Short mmCIF file of C-alpha atoms and ligand atoms in Angstrom, two decimals:
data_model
loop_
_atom_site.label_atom_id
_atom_site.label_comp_id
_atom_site.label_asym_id
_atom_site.label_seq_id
_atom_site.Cartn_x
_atom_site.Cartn_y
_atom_site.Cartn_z
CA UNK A 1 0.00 0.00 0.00
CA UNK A 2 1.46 3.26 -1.16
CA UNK A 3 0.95 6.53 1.54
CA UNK A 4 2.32 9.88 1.61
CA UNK A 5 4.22 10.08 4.98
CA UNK A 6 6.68 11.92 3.77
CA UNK A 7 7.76 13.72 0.39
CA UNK A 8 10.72 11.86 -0.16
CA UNK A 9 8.22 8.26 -0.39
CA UNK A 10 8.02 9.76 -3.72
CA UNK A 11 10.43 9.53 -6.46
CA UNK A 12 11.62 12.82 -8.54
CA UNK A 13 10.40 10.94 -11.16
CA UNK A 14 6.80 10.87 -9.77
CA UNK A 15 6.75 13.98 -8.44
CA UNK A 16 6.91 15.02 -12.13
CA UNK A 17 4.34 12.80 -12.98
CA UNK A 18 1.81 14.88 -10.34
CA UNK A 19 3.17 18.08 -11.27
CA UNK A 20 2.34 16.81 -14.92
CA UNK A 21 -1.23 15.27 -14.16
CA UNK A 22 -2.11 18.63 -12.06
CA UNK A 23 -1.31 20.61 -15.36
CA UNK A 24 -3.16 18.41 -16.92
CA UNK A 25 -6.21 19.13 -14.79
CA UNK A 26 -5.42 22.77 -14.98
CA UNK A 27 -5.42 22.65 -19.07
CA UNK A 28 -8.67 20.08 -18.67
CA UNK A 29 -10.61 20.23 -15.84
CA UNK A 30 -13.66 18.49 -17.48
CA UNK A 31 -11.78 14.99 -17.69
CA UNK A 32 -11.52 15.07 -14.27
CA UNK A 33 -14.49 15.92 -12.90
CA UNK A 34 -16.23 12.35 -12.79
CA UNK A 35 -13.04 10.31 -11.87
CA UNK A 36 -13.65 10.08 -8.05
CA UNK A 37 -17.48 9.18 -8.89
CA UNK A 38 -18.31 7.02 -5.27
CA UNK A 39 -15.18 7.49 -3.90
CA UNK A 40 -14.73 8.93 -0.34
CA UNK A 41 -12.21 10.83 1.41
CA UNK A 42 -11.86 11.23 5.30
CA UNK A 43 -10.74 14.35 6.33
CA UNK A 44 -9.12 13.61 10.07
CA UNK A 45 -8.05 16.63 11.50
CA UNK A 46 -6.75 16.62 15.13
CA UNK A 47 -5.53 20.05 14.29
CA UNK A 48 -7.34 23.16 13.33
CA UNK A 49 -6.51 24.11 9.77
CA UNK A 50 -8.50 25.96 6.72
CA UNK A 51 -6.27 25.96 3.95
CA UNK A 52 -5.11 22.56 4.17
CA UNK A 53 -8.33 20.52 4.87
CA UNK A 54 -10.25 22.63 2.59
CA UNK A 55 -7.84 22.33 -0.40
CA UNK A 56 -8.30 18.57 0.23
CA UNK A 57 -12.15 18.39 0.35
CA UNK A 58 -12.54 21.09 -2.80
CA UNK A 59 -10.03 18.77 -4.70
CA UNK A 60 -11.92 15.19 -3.90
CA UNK A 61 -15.45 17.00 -4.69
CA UNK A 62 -13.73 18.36 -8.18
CA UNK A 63 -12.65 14.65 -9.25
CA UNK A 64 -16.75 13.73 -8.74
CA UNK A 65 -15.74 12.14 -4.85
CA UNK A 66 -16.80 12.36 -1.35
CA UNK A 67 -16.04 13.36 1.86
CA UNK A 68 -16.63 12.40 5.35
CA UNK A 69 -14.40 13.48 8.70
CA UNK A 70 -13.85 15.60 11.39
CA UNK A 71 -12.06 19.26 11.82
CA UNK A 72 -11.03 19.09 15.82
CA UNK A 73 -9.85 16.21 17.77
CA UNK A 74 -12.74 17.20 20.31
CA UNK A 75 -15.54 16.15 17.91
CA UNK A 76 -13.83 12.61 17.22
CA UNK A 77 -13.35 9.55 19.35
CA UNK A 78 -9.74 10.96 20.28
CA UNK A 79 -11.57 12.88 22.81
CA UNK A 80 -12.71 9.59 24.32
CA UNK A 81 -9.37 8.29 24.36
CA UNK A 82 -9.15 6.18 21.22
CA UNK A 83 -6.03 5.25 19.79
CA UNK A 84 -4.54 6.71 16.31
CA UNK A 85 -4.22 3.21 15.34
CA UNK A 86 -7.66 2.67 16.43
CA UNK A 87 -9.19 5.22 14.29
CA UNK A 88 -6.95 4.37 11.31
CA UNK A 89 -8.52 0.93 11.75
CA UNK A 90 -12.41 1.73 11.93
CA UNK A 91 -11.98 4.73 8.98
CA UNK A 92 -10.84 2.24 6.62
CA UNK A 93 -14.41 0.38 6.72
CA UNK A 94 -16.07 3.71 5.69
CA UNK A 95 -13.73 5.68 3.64
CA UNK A 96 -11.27 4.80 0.55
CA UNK A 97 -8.35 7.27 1.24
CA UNK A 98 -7.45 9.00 4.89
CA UNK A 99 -5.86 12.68 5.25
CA UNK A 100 -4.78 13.33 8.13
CA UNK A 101 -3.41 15.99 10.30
CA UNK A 102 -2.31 15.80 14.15
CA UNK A 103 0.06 17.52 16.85
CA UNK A 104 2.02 14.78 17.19
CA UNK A 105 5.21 13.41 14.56
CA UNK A 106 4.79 10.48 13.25
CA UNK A 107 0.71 10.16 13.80
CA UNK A 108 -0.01 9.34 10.20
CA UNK A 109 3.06 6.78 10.01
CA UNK A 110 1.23 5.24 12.83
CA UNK A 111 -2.27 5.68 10.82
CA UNK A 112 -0.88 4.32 8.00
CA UNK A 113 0.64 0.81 9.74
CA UNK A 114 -2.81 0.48 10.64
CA UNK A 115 -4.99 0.54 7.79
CA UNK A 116 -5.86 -1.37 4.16
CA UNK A 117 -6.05 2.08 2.92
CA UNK A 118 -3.73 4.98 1.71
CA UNK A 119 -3.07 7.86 4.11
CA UNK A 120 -1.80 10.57 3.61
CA UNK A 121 0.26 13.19 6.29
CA UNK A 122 -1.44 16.79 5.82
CA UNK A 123 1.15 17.78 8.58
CA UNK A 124 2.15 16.40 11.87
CA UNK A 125 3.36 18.53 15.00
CA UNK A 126 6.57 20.36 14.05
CA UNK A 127 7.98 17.75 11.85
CA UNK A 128 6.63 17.48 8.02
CA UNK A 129 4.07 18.57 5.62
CA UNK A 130 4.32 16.84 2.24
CA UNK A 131 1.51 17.86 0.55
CA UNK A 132 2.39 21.58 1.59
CA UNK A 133 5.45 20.46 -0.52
CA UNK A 134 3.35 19.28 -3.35
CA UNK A 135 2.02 23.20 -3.81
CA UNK A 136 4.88 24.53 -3.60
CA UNK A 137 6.98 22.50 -6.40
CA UNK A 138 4.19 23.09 -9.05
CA UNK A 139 4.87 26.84 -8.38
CA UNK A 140 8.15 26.71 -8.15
CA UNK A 141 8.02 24.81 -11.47
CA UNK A 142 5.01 27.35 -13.18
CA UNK A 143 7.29 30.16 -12.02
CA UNK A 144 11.27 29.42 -13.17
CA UNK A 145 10.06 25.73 -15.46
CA UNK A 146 12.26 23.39 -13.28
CA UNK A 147 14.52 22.66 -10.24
CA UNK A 148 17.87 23.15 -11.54
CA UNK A 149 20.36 25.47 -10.20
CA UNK A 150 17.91 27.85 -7.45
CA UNK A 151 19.11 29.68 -4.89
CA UNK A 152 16.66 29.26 -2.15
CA UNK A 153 16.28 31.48 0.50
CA UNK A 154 13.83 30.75 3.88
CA UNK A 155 12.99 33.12 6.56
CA UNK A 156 11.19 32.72 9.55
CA UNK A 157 10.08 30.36 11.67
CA UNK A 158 12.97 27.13 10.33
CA UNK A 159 12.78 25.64 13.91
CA UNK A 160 9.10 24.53 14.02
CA UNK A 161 8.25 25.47 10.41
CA UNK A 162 7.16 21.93 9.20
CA UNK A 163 6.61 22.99 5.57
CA UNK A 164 10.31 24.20 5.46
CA UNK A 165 11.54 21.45 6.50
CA UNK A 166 9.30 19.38 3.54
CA UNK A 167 10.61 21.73 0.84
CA UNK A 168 13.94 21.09 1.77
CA UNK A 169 13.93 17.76 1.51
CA UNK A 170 12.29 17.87 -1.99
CA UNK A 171 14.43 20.34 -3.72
CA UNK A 172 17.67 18.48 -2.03
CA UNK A 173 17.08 16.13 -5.24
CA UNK A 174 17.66 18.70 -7.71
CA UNK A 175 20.85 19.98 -9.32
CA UNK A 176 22.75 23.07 -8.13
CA UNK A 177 20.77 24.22 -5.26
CA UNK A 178 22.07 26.63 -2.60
CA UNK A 179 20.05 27.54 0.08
CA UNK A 180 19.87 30.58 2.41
CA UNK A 181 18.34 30.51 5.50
CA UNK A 182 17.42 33.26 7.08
CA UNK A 183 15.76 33.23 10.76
CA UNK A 184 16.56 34.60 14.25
CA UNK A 185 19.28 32.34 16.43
CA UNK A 186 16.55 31.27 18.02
CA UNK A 187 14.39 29.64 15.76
CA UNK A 188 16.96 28.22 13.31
CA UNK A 189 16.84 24.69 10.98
CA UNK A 190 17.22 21.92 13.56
CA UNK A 191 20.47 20.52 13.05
CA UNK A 192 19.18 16.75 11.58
CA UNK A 193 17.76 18.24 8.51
CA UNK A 194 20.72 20.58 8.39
CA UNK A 195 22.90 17.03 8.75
CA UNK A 196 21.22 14.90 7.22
CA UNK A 197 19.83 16.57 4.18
CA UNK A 198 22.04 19.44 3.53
CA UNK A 199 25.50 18.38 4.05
CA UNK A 200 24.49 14.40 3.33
CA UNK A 201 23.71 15.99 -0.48
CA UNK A 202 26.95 18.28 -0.57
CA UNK A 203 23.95 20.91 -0.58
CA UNK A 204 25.84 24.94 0.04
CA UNK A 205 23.80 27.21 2.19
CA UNK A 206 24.31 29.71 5.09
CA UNK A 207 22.81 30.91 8.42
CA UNK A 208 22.16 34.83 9.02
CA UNK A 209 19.91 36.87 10.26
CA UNK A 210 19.88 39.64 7.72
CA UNK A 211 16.78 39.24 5.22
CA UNK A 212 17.92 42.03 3.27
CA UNK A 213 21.49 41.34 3.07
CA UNK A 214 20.50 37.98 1.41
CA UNK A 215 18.03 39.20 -1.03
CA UNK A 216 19.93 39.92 -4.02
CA UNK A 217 20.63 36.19 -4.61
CA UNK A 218 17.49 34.93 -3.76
CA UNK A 219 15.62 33.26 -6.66
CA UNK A 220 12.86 31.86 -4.15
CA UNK A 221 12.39 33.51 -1.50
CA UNK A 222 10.15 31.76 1.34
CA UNK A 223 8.36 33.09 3.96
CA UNK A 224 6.86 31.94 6.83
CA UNK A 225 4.80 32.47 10.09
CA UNK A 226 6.18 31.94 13.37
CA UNK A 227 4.60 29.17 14.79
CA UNK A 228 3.07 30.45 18.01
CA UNK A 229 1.26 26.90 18.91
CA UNK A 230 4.96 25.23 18.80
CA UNK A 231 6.05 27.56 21.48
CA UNK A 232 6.33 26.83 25.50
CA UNK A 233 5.82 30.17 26.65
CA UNK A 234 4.04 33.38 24.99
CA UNK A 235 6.78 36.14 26.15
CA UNK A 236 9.25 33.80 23.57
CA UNK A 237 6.93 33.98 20.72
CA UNK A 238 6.09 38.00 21.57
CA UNK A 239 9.69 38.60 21.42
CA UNK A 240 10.38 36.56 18.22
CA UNK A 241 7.17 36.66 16.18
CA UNK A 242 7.80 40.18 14.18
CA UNK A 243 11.57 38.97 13.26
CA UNK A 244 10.82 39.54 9.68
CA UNK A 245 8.46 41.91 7.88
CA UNK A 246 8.37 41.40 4.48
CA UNK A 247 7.73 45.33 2.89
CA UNK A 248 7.99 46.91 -0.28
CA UNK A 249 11.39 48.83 0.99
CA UNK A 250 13.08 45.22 1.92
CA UNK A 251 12.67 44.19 -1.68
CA UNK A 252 14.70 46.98 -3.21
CA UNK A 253 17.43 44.96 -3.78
CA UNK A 254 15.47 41.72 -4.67
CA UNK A 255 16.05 40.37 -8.33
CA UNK A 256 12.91 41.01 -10.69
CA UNK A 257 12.32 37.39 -11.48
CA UNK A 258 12.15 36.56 -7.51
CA UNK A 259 9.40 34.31 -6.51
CA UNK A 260 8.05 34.99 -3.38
CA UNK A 261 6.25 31.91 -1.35
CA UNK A 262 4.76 31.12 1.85
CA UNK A 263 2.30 28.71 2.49
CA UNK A 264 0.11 30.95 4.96
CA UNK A 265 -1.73 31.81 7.04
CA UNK A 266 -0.02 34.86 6.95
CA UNK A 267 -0.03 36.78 10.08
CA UNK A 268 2.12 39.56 9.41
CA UNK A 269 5.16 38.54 8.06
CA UNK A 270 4.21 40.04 4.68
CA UNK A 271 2.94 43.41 4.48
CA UNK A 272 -0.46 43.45 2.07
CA UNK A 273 1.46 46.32 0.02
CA UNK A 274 3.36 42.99 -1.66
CA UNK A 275 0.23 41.33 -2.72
CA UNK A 276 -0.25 43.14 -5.57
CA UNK A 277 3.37 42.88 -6.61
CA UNK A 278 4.12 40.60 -9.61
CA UNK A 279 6.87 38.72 -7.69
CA UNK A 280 4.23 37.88 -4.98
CA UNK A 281 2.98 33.96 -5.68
CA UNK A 282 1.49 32.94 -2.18
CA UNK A 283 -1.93 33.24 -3.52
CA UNK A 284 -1.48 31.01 -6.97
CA UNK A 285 0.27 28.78 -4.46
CA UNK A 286 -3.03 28.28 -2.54
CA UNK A 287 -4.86 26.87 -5.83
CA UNK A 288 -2.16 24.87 -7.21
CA UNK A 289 -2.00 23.30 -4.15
CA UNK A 290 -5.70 21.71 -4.87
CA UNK A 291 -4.28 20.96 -8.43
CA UNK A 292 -1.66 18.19 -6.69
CA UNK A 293 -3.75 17.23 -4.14
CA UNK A 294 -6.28 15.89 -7.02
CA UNK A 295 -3.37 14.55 -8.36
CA UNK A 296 -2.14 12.92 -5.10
CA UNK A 297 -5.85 11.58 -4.80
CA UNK A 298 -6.05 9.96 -8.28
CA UNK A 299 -2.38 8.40 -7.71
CA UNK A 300 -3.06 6.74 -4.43
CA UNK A 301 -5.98 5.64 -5.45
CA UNK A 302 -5.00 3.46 -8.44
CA UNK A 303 -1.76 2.44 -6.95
CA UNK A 304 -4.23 0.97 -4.61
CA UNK A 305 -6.81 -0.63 -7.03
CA UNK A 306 -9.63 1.75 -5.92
CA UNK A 307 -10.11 3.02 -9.19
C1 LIG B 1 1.24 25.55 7.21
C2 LIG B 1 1.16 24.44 8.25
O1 LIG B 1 0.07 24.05 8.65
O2 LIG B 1 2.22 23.98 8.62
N1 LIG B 1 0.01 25.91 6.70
C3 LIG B 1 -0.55 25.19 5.69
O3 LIG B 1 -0.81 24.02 5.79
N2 LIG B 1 -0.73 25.83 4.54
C4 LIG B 1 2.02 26.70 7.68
C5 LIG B 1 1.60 27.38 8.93
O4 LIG B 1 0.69 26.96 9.63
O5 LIG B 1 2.24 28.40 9.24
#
């Protein structure tokens, strides 16, 4: 049984072929729309989210599915105290595909042990976020037409920033990356992804603190909210959360093909004066992200003989 647990359970070679069928569905959105016909998704969210869970429902309902689940861990039986592996077990008798999203690493490898169906990890605790990954390589690739030889620079949150930590492991694949990553001392790239992804793939990049000082190189620059829920106490997060303002002044010195991501909710890292600039992408992001999920959908599906 194939899941998504983590990006790198996919090949480069298939994450083409999504980034291929969701351009696909782009250029032909009436081939898709019957594929899912009685299919169901469950939506298990132990974690509030909008984006996320609503990108997944809107992409099942656009392939012709279904979908059943839950938004908070309070209106499921994990309130009772049911197991993960529990759950897992009695969704798979209603549903034909799981996404799931919880506080705690490792929850959907633990969902997906425990089921006859695919699951797939819409983001657990601090850790990863694949399908957050998924959105942002079909913009990257809309935006510059490939992987090859980007400088990458992320600012923000690195520590607890589980989409970061996704990305990096995608692009890490690709050809001539360097990355740049940009955050306060406090909240920088744990050192195992700095270990075991960056140096373990010969991978250049370098620590500062000065989002400005970086920009000129930057073809990608990534943004991203400091995660307040992460935190153990609220006087760290009021002293670190406005680190980084993204204005129009801080992108003086930015390059005119930079592409600028984050994969909100922005709080304020961003000031609205970008949104309107053509370098700003976070909003395409949003809807290509319910381009891969259909693709996700349709690929875990066959691979398991559900359609
Ligand atoms: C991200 C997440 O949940 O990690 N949001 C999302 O899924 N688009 C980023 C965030 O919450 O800051």
């Amino acid at each position: 049984m194939r899941h998504l647990i983590d990006i790198m359970d996919f090949s480069v070679e298939e994450l083409q072929e999504l980034i291929d069928t969701a351009n696909d569905i782009i250029a032909h959105p009436e081939f898709y729309a019957d594929r899912c016909r009685g299919k169901k998704l469950a939506t298990l969210f132990f974690e509030p989210s909008t984006r996320t869970r609503l990108s997944f429902e809107a992409a099942m309902y656009e392939l012709g599915g279904n979908v059943i689940g839950f938004s908070e861990a309070q209106s499921s039986s994990a309130a009772k105290g049911e197991s993960v592996a529990d759950t897992a077990k009695v969704i798979s008798c209603y549903a034909d595909i799981i996404a799931m999203r919880h506080p705690k690493e490792g929850a959907p490898l633990v969902a997906s042990l425990n089921t006859s169906i695919p699951v797939i990890n819409a983001g657990d605790g601090g850790h990863k976020h694949p399908t957050q990954t998924l959105a942002d390589l079909l913009t990257i690739y809309r935006e510059k037409g490939g992987f090859e030889n980007l400088t990458v620079g992320f600012c923000g949150d690195l520590k607890f920033g589980r989409t970061v930590h996704s990305l990096i492991d995608a692009l890490s694949r690709y050809e001539g990356l360097k990355v740049v990553l940009i955050s306060p001392d406090e909240l920088k790239l744990p050192s195992y992804v700095k270990k075991d992804v960056l140096a373990a793939h010969g991978i250049p990049y370098k620590q500062t603190t000065d989002l400005e000082g970086a920009m000129p190189q930057l073809d990608i620059l990534y943004m991203t909210r400091v995660q307040r829920e992460r935190f153990f106490n609220e006087e760290d997060y009021l002293r670190l959360k406005d680190s980084y303002i993204l204005t129009p002044e801080k992108l003086q010195n930015a390059r005119a093909d930079l592409s600028i991501l984050h994969p909100l909710p922005r709080v304020n890292e961003i000031s609205v004066a970008i949104d309107g600039d053509p370098r700003a992408c976070y909003f395409k992001q949003v809807l290509y992200g319910k381009y891969m999920r259909m693709a996700l959908i349709l690929k875990l599906l066959k691979e398991a003989g559900r359609l």
